[in-house]
Amino acid sequence: MAESGGLLRGPEVWAYVLDGHERLRIALAELTEGKERGASRLPGWTRAHVLSHIEGIGRALTRQARYALKGELIEVYDGGRPARDAGIEAGAVRSAAELAAAVTAALAEAEAVWGSVGDADWDRPVRYRDGDLLGALHCWWRELEVHTADAGLETCSAAWPRELCLHLFDFLAPRAPAGLTLVESDGPVRYTFGTADGTEDPAGRPPVVRGRLTDLAAWLAGRRPHQRLDGLLPELGPWP
C-alpha cells in the first residue's frame, strides 16, 4: 500500500515555495563570476543553462497565474517547446551577475503574483496540463527545487522537505515499475507503486529500494542520490 503525501492546499505549497525562493537567493549570492560556466548536475547543461531555465519556467508559470486571476487562459510558452529551448540557450550566455539578477527578478515577480492568489482562486483553470492554479503552483515547486539542486550551488536535494519528497513520489509514480517499493531507511515511509507486473529482483520478488527519503526522491526524479541506495534499482520510465 502506498503512503502518499497527498495534494497539499495552496497556502501550504506556497509556504514551501517561499522557503525554496529564499534558499535559492542564498545560493545565488555564492555565484561568483566564472562559476556559471561550470557543469551542472544535468548532462550537457552548465549552471547558466539551469539558472536560465529556472528564470524562464518561473516567469512562464507566474504568467499562468496572472492570466488565470483575470479569468483568461494563455499558453505556458509563446511558441511552445522550441521557444522554451531557444530562450534557455539565449539566456545561458549571460554573466553570473546578470543571471543572478534575472533569477532574483523572476522570484520577485512570482511572489507578487502568486502571493495575491486567494483561497477561492486555486481551482481557476490554466493552460498548463489543462489543469488549475494549484497544479501550476505544484509544478513551480517541483521545478524550483529540482533545478536548484541541479545547479549545484549552495542547496541540493538533501535539503528537500519531506513534503516535497512525498509529492514527487505521487507525481513521478508513472516512472516507476508497478510493484516497486521505496522504503525510508531512517523514517516511517514505505511507498509501493501499483501492483506487481512481473518486474522482479533476481529472487523473484518485486523490487524494494531502501535509503534516505531525499535520496529516494532524487533517484526517482532521475538525479544522483547523495548517499547510496540499497536494492536493485530498476529502469525508470520518462518524466510524466
C-alpha positions as YAML, in Angstrom:
chain: A
units: angstrom
residues:
- id: 1
  name: MET
  ca: [0.00, 0.00, 0.00]
- id: 2
  name: ALA
  ca: [1.37, 3.41, -0.94]
- id: 3
  name: GLU
  ca: [1.89, 6.07, 1.68]
- id: 4
  name: SER
  ca: [1.04, 9.33, -0.05]
- id: 5
  name: GLY
  ca: [1.90, 12.92, 0.65]
- id: 6
  name: GLY
  ca: [-1.45, 13.92, -0.81]
- id: 7
  name: LEU
  ca: [-2.17, 17.12, -2.66]
- id: 8
  name: LEU
  ca: [-1.35, 19.98, -0.34]
- id: 9
  name: ARG
  ca: [-3.54, 23.06, -0.14]
- id: 10
  name: GLY
  ca: [-2.45, 26.17, -1.99]
- id: 11
  name: PRO
  ca: [-1.26, 28.14, 1.06]
- id: 12
  name: GLU
  ca: [0.73, 25.13, 2.26]
- id: 13
  name: VAL
  ca: [2.50, 24.72, -1.08]
- id: 14
  name: TRP
  ca: [3.11, 28.46, -1.28]
- id: 15
  name: ALA
  ca: [4.83, 28.44, 2.11]
- id: 16
  name: TYR
  ca: [7.22, 25.73, 0.88]
- id: 17
  name: VAL
  ca: [7.80, 27.64, -2.36]
- id: 18
  name: LEU
  ca: [8.75, 30.76, -0.42]
- id: 19
  name: ASP
  ca: [11.26, 28.71, 1.56]
- id: 20
  name: GLY
  ca: [12.69, 27.47, -1.74]
- id: 21
  name: HIS
  ca: [12.89, 31.03, -3.06]
- id: 22
  name: GLU
  ca: [14.91, 32.08, -0.02]
- id: 23
  name: ARG
  ca: [17.32, 29.15, -0.30]
- id: 24
  name: LEU
  ca: [17.84, 29.90, -3.99]
- id: 25
  name: ARG
  ca: [18.56, 33.56, -3.21]
- id: 26
  name: ILE
  ca: [21.17, 32.48, -0.66]
- id: 27
  name: ALA
  ca: [22.72, 30.16, -3.23]
- id: 28
  name: LEU
  ca: [22.80, 32.89, -5.89]
- id: 29
  name: ALA
  ca: [24.85, 35.06, -3.56]
- id: 30
  name: GLU
  ca: [27.64, 32.47, -3.96]
- id: 31
  name: LEU
  ca: [27.55, 32.61, -7.78]
- id: 32
  name: THR
  ca: [30.88, 34.30, -8.44]
- id: 33
  name: GLU
  ca: [31.92, 35.23, -11.98]
- id: 34
  name: GLY
  ca: [33.00, 32.19, -13.94]
- id: 35
  name: LYS
  ca: [31.16, 29.77, -11.71]
- id: 36
  name: GLU
  ca: [28.14, 29.97, -14.01]
- id: 37
  name: ARG
  ca: [30.17, 28.21, -16.74]
- id: 38
  name: GLY
  ca: [30.76, 25.16, -14.57]
- id: 39
  name: ALA
  ca: [28.96, 21.92, -15.24]
- id: 40
  name: SER
  ca: [25.58, 21.44, -13.61]
- id: 41
  name: ARG
  ca: [24.20, 18.10, -12.47]
- id: 42
  name: LEU
  ca: [22.27, 17.86, -15.74]
- id: 43
  name: PRO
  ca: [24.26, 16.31, -18.60]
- id: 44
  name: GLY
  ca: [25.10, 18.86, -21.27]
- id: 45
  name: TRP
  ca: [23.96, 21.87, -19.26]
- id: 46
  name: THR
  ca: [26.09, 24.41, -17.45]
- id: 47
  name: ARG
  ca: [24.88, 26.16, -14.31]
- id: 48
  name: ALA
  ca: [23.96, 29.05, -16.60]
- id: 49
  name: HIS
  ca: [21.60, 26.81, -18.56]
- id: 50
  name: VAL
  ca: [19.92, 25.60, -15.38]
- id: 51
  name: LEU
  ca: [19.53, 29.13, -13.97]
- id: 52
  name: SER
  ca: [18.22, 30.37, -17.31]
- id: 53
  name: HIS
  ca: [15.63, 27.59, -17.22]
- id: 54
  name: ILE
  ca: [14.64, 28.41, -13.62]
- id: 55
  name: GLU
  ca: [14.07, 32.01, -14.66]
- id: 56
  name: GLY
  ca: [12.09, 31.01, -17.76]
- id: 57
  name: ILE
  ca: [9.82, 28.42, -16.16]
- id: 58
  name: GLY
  ca: [9.29, 30.68, -13.17]
- id: 59
  name: ARG
  ca: [8.10, 33.53, -15.37]
- id: 60
  name: ALA
  ca: [6.02, 31.16, -17.52]
- id: 61
  name: LEU
  ca: [4.15, 29.70, -14.55]
- id: 62
  name: THR
  ca: [3.73, 33.12, -12.98]
- id: 63
  name: ARG
  ca: [2.13, 34.19, -16.24]
- id: 64
  name: GLN
  ca: [-0.30, 31.27, -15.91]
- id: 65
  name: ALA
  ca: [-1.35, 32.66, -12.54]
- id: 66
  name: ARG
  ca: [-1.55, 36.27, -13.71]
- id: 67
  name: TYR
  ca: [-3.92, 35.44, -16.56]
- id: 68
  name: ALA
  ca: [-5.94, 32.93, -14.54]
- id: 69
  name: LEU
  ca: [-6.67, 35.62, -11.96]
- id: 70
  name: LYS
  ca: [-8.14, 37.70, -14.80]
- id: 71
  name: GLY
  ca: [-10.24, 34.75, -15.97]
- id: 72
  name: GLU
  ca: [-8.09, 34.25, -19.07]
- id: 73
  name: LEU
  ca: [-6.06, 31.34, -20.46]
- id: 74
  name: ILE
  ca: [-2.63, 31.61, -22.06]
- id: 75
  name: GLU
  ca: [-0.06, 29.10, -23.26]
- id: 76
  name: VAL
  ca: [2.79, 28.29, -20.91]
- id: 77
  name: TYR
  ca: [5.35, 29.43, -23.51]
- id: 78
  name: ASP
  ca: [4.65, 31.55, -26.57]
- id: 79
  name: GLY
  ca: [5.99, 29.36, -29.36]
- id: 80
  name: GLY
  ca: [5.87, 26.16, -27.32]
- id: 81
  name: ARG
  ca: [8.86, 23.90, -26.58]
- id: 82
  name: PRO
  ca: [11.07, 25.34, -29.36]
- id: 83
  name: ALA
  ca: [10.72, 28.83, -27.90]
- id: 84
  name: ARG
  ca: [11.43, 27.48, -24.42]
- id: 85
  name: ASP
  ca: [14.61, 25.76, -25.58]
- id: 86
  name: ALA
  ca: [15.77, 28.81, -27.54]
- id: 87
  name: GLY
  ca: [15.18, 31.00, -24.51]
- id: 88
  name: ILE
  ca: [17.32, 28.77, -22.32]
- id: 89
  name: GLU
  ca: [20.20, 28.86, -24.79]
- id: 90
  name: ALA
  ca: [19.96, 32.62, -25.26]
- id: 91
  name: GLY
  ca: [19.82, 33.23, -21.52]
- id: 92
  name: ALA
  ca: [22.74, 30.93, -20.76]
- id: 93
  name: VAL
  ca: [25.29, 33.29, -22.35]
- id: 94
  name: ARG
  ca: [24.76, 35.87, -19.58]
- id: 95
  name: SER
  ca: [27.28, 36.57, -16.86]
- id: 96
  name: ALA
  ca: [26.92, 35.37, -13.29]
- id: 97
  name: ALA
  ca: [25.74, 38.80, -12.17]
- id: 98
  name: GLU
  ca: [23.20, 39.03, -14.99]
- id: 99
  name: LEU
  ca: [21.86, 35.55, -14.30]
- id: 100
  name: ALA
  ca: [21.57, 36.19, -10.56]
- id: 101
  name: ALA
  ca: [19.73, 39.45, -11.22]
- id: 102
  name: ALA
  ca: [17.36, 37.81, -13.72]
- id: 103
  name: VAL
  ca: [16.51, 34.88, -11.45]
- id: 104
  name: THR
  ca: [16.05, 37.19, -8.47]
- id: 105
  name: ALA
  ca: [13.68, 39.35, -10.52]
- id: 106
  name: ALA
  ca: [11.71, 36.26, -11.59]
- id: 107
  name: LEU
  ca: [11.35, 35.23, -7.94]
- id: 108
  name: ALA
  ca: [10.12, 38.69, -7.01]
- id: 109
  name: GLU
  ca: [7.60, 38.60, -9.85]
- id: 110
  name: ALA
  ca: [6.39, 35.18, -8.72]
- id: 111
  name: GLU
  ca: [5.93, 36.40, -5.17]
- id: 112
  name: ALA
  ca: [3.95, 39.43, -6.29]
- id: 113
  name: VAL
  ca: [1.54, 37.40, -8.44]
- id: 114
  name: TRP
  ca: [1.24, 34.10, -6.58]
- id: 115
  name: GLY
  ca: [1.03, 35.98, -3.30]
- id: 116
  name: SER
  ca: [-2.19, 37.58, -4.49]
- id: 117
  name: VAL
  ca: [-3.95, 34.24, -5.12]
- id: 118
  name: GLY
  ca: [-6.86, 33.90, -2.70]
- id: 119
  name: ASP
  ca: [-8.42, 30.81, -1.16]
- id: 120
  name: ALA
  ca: [-11.20, 30.81, -3.76]
- id: 121
  name: ASP
  ca: [-8.76, 31.05, -6.71]
- id: 122
  name: TRP
  ca: [-6.88, 27.76, -6.59]
- id: 123
  name: ASP
  ca: [-9.28, 25.90, -8.86]
- id: 124
  name: ARG
  ca: [-9.16, 28.57, -11.59]
- id: 125
  name: PRO
  ca: [-8.29, 26.89, -14.92]
- id: 126
  name: VAL
  ca: [-4.90, 27.27, -16.60]
- id: 127
  name: ARG
  ca: [-3.38, 26.03, -19.85]
- id: 128
  name: TYR
  ca: [-0.63, 24.14, -18.01]
- id: 129
  name: ARG
  ca: [-1.72, 20.49, -18.48]
- id: 130
  name: ASP
  ca: [-5.28, 21.86, -18.81]
- id: 131
  name: GLY
  ca: [-5.31, 22.00, -15.03]
- id: 132
  name: ASP
  ca: [-5.80, 24.60, -12.36]
- id: 133
  name: LEU
  ca: [-3.77, 27.12, -10.41]
- id: 134
  name: LEU
  ca: [-2.99, 24.64, -7.64]
- id: 135
  name: GLY
  ca: [-1.49, 22.23, -10.17]
- id: 136
  name: ALA
  ca: [0.57, 25.03, -11.71]
- id: 137
  name: LEU
  ca: [1.93, 26.01, -8.31]
- id: 138
  name: HIS
  ca: [2.86, 22.39, -7.59]
- id: 139
  name: CYS
  ca: [4.75, 22.46, -10.90]
- id: 140
  name: TRP
  ca: [6.67, 25.58, -9.89]
- id: 141
  name: TRP
  ca: [7.53, 23.93, -6.56]
- id: 142
  name: ARG
  ca: [8.95, 20.89, -8.37]
- id: 143
  name: GLU
  ca: [10.82, 22.92, -10.97]
- id: 144
  name: LEU
  ca: [12.23, 25.30, -8.39]
- id: 145
  name: GLU
  ca: [13.51, 22.63, -6.02]
- id: 146
  name: VAL
  ca: [14.73, 20.06, -8.53]
- id: 147
  name: HIS
  ca: [16.58, 22.56, -10.72]
- id: 148
  name: THR
  ca: [18.03, 24.47, -7.77]
- id: 149
  name: ALA
  ca: [19.63, 21.16, -6.82]
- id: 150
  name: ASP
  ca: [20.70, 20.62, -10.45]
- id: 151
  name: ALA
  ca: [22.57, 23.93, -10.44]
- id: 152
  name: GLY
  ca: [24.97, 22.54, -7.84]
- id: 153
  name: LEU
  ca: [25.15, 25.72, -5.82]
- id: 154
  name: GLU
  ca: [24.55, 26.13, -2.11]
- id: 155
  name: THR
  ca: [21.45, 23.96, -1.94]
- id: 156
  name: CYS
  ca: [20.89, 20.42, -3.08]
- id: 157
  name: SER
  ca: [18.33, 17.64, -2.97]
- id: 158
  name: ALA
  ca: [19.47, 16.77, 0.55]
- id: 159
  name: ALA
  ca: [17.68, 19.98, 1.63]
- id: 160
  name: TRP
  ca: [14.33, 18.98, 0.12]
- id: 161
  name: PRO
  ca: [11.48, 18.98, 2.66]
- id: 162
  name: ARG
  ca: [9.74, 15.69, 3.36]
- id: 163
  name: GLU
  ca: [6.52, 17.02, 1.85]
- id: 164
  name: LEU
  ca: [8.25, 17.65, -1.48]
- id: 165
  name: CYS
  ca: [9.71, 14.13, -1.48]
- id: 166
  name: LEU
  ca: [6.28, 12.60, -0.90]
- id: 167
  name: HIS
  ca: [4.78, 14.85, -3.58]
- id: 168
  name: LEU
  ca: [7.49, 13.69, -6.01]
- id: 169
  name: PHE
  ca: [6.61, 10.07, -5.23]
- id: 170
  name: ASP
  ca: [3.00, 10.82, -6.18]
- id: 171
  name: PHE
  ca: [3.76, 12.90, -9.27]
- id: 172
  name: LEU
  ca: [6.50, 10.62, -10.59]
- id: 173
  name: ALA
  ca: [4.61, 7.39, -9.96]
- id: 174
  name: PRO
  ca: [4.19, 6.81, -13.73]
- id: 175
  name: ARG
  ca: [8.00, 6.46, -13.98]
- id: 176
  name: ALA
  ca: [8.12, 3.54, -11.55]
- id: 177
  name: PRO
  ca: [7.52, -0.11, -12.44]
- id: 178
  name: ALA
  ca: [4.42, -1.47, -10.76]
- id: 179
  name: GLY
  ca: [5.25, -3.25, -7.55]
- id: 180
  name: LEU
  ca: [8.36, -1.19, -6.78]
- id: 181
  name: THR
  ca: [8.55, -0.33, -3.07]
- id: 182
  name: LEU
  ca: [10.59, 2.57, -1.71]
- id: 183
  name: VAL
  ca: [11.47, 2.28, 1.97]
- id: 184
  name: GLU
  ca: [12.80, 5.17, 4.04]
- id: 185
  name: SER
  ca: [15.80, 3.83, 5.94]
- id: 186
  name: ASP
  ca: [15.62, 6.37, 8.76]
- id: 187
  name: GLY
  ca: [11.88, 7.00, 8.94]
- id: 188
  name: PRO
  ca: [8.39, 5.54, 8.57]
- id: 189
  name: VAL
  ca: [7.72, 5.88, 4.84]
- id: 190
  name: ARG
  ca: [7.05, 2.74, 2.81]
- id: 191
  name: TYR
  ca: [5.68, 3.56, -0.65]
- id: 192
  name: THR
  ca: [4.57, 0.90, -3.15]
- id: 193
  name: PHE
  ca: [3.73, 1.78, -6.75]
- id: 194
  name: GLY
  ca: [0.69, -0.03, -8.09]
- id: 195
  name: THR
  ca: [0.71, -3.81, -8.27]
- id: 196
  name: ALA
  ca: [3.49, -6.09, -9.42]
- id: 197
  name: ASP
  ca: [3.70, -6.55, -13.21]
- id: 198
  name: GLY
  ca: [6.48, -9.11, -13.45]
- id: 199
  name: THR
  ca: [9.34, -6.66, -12.82]
- id: 200
  name: GLU
  ca: [11.21, -8.62, -10.15]
- id: 201
  name: ASP
  ca: [14.58, -8.86, -8.50]
- id: 202
  name: PRO
  ca: [16.75, -11.99, -9.06]
- id: 203
  name: ALA
  ca: [14.98, -13.73, -6.16]
- id: 204
  name: GLY
  ca: [11.64, -13.38, -7.93]
- id: 205
  name: ARG
  ca: [10.25, -10.60, -5.76]
- id: 206
  name: PRO
  ca: [9.06, -7.11, -6.76]
- id: 207
  name: PRO
  ca: [11.99, -4.70, -6.29]
- id: 208
  name: VAL
  ca: [12.50, -2.95, -2.94]
- id: 209
  name: VAL
  ca: [14.83, 0.06, -2.68]
- id: 210
  name: ARG
  ca: [15.89, 1.49, 0.67]
- id: 211
  name: GLY
  ca: [17.53, 4.81, 1.51]
- id: 212
  name: ARG
  ca: [17.03, 8.26, 2.92]
- id: 213
  name: LEU
  ca: [13.80, 9.88, 1.77]
- id: 214
  name: THR
  ca: [15.62, 12.66, -0.08]
- id: 215
  name: ASP
  ca: [17.85, 10.17, -1.86]
- id: 216
  name: LEU
  ca: [14.89, 8.02, -2.91]
- id: 217
  name: ALA
  ca: [13.13, 11.12, -4.27]
- id: 218
  name: ALA
  ca: [16.27, 12.28, -6.09]
- id: 219
  name: TRP
  ca: [16.70, 8.87, -7.76]
- id: 220
  name: LEU
  ca: [13.03, 8.74, -8.78]
- id: 221
  name: ALA
  ca: [13.47, 12.21, -10.30]
- id: 222
  name: GLY
  ca: [16.41, 10.94, -12.35]
- id: 223
  name: ARG
  ca: [19.06, 12.58, -10.18]
- id: 224
  name: ARG
  ca: [22.05, 11.03, -8.43]
- id: 225
  name: PRO
  ca: [21.39, 10.34, -4.74]
- id: 226
  name: HIS
  ca: [23.82, 11.81, -2.23]
- id: 227
  name: GLN
  ca: [24.05, 8.55, -0.33]
- id: 228
  name: ARG
  ca: [23.93, 5.00, -1.64]
- id: 229
  name: LEU
  ca: [20.57, 3.30, -2.07]
- id: 230
  name: ASP
  ca: [20.18, -0.35, -1.11]
- id: 231
  name: GLY
  ca: [18.49, -2.71, -3.52]
- id: 232
  name: LEU
  ca: [18.38, -3.45, -7.23]
- id: 233
  name: LEU
  ca: [17.48, -0.19, -9.00]
- id: 234
  name: PRO
  ca: [15.00, -0.86, -11.80]
- id: 235
  name: GLU
  ca: [14.87, 1.13, -15.01]
- id: 236
  name: LEU
  ca: [12.57, 4.15, -14.77]
- id: 237
  name: GLY
  ca: [10.20, 5.46, -17.40]
- id: 238
  name: PRO
  ca: [10.11, 9.01, -18.82]
- id: 239
  name: TRP
  ca: [9.17, 12.09, -16.81]
- id: 240
  name: PRO
  ca: [5.35, 12.31, -16.85]
...
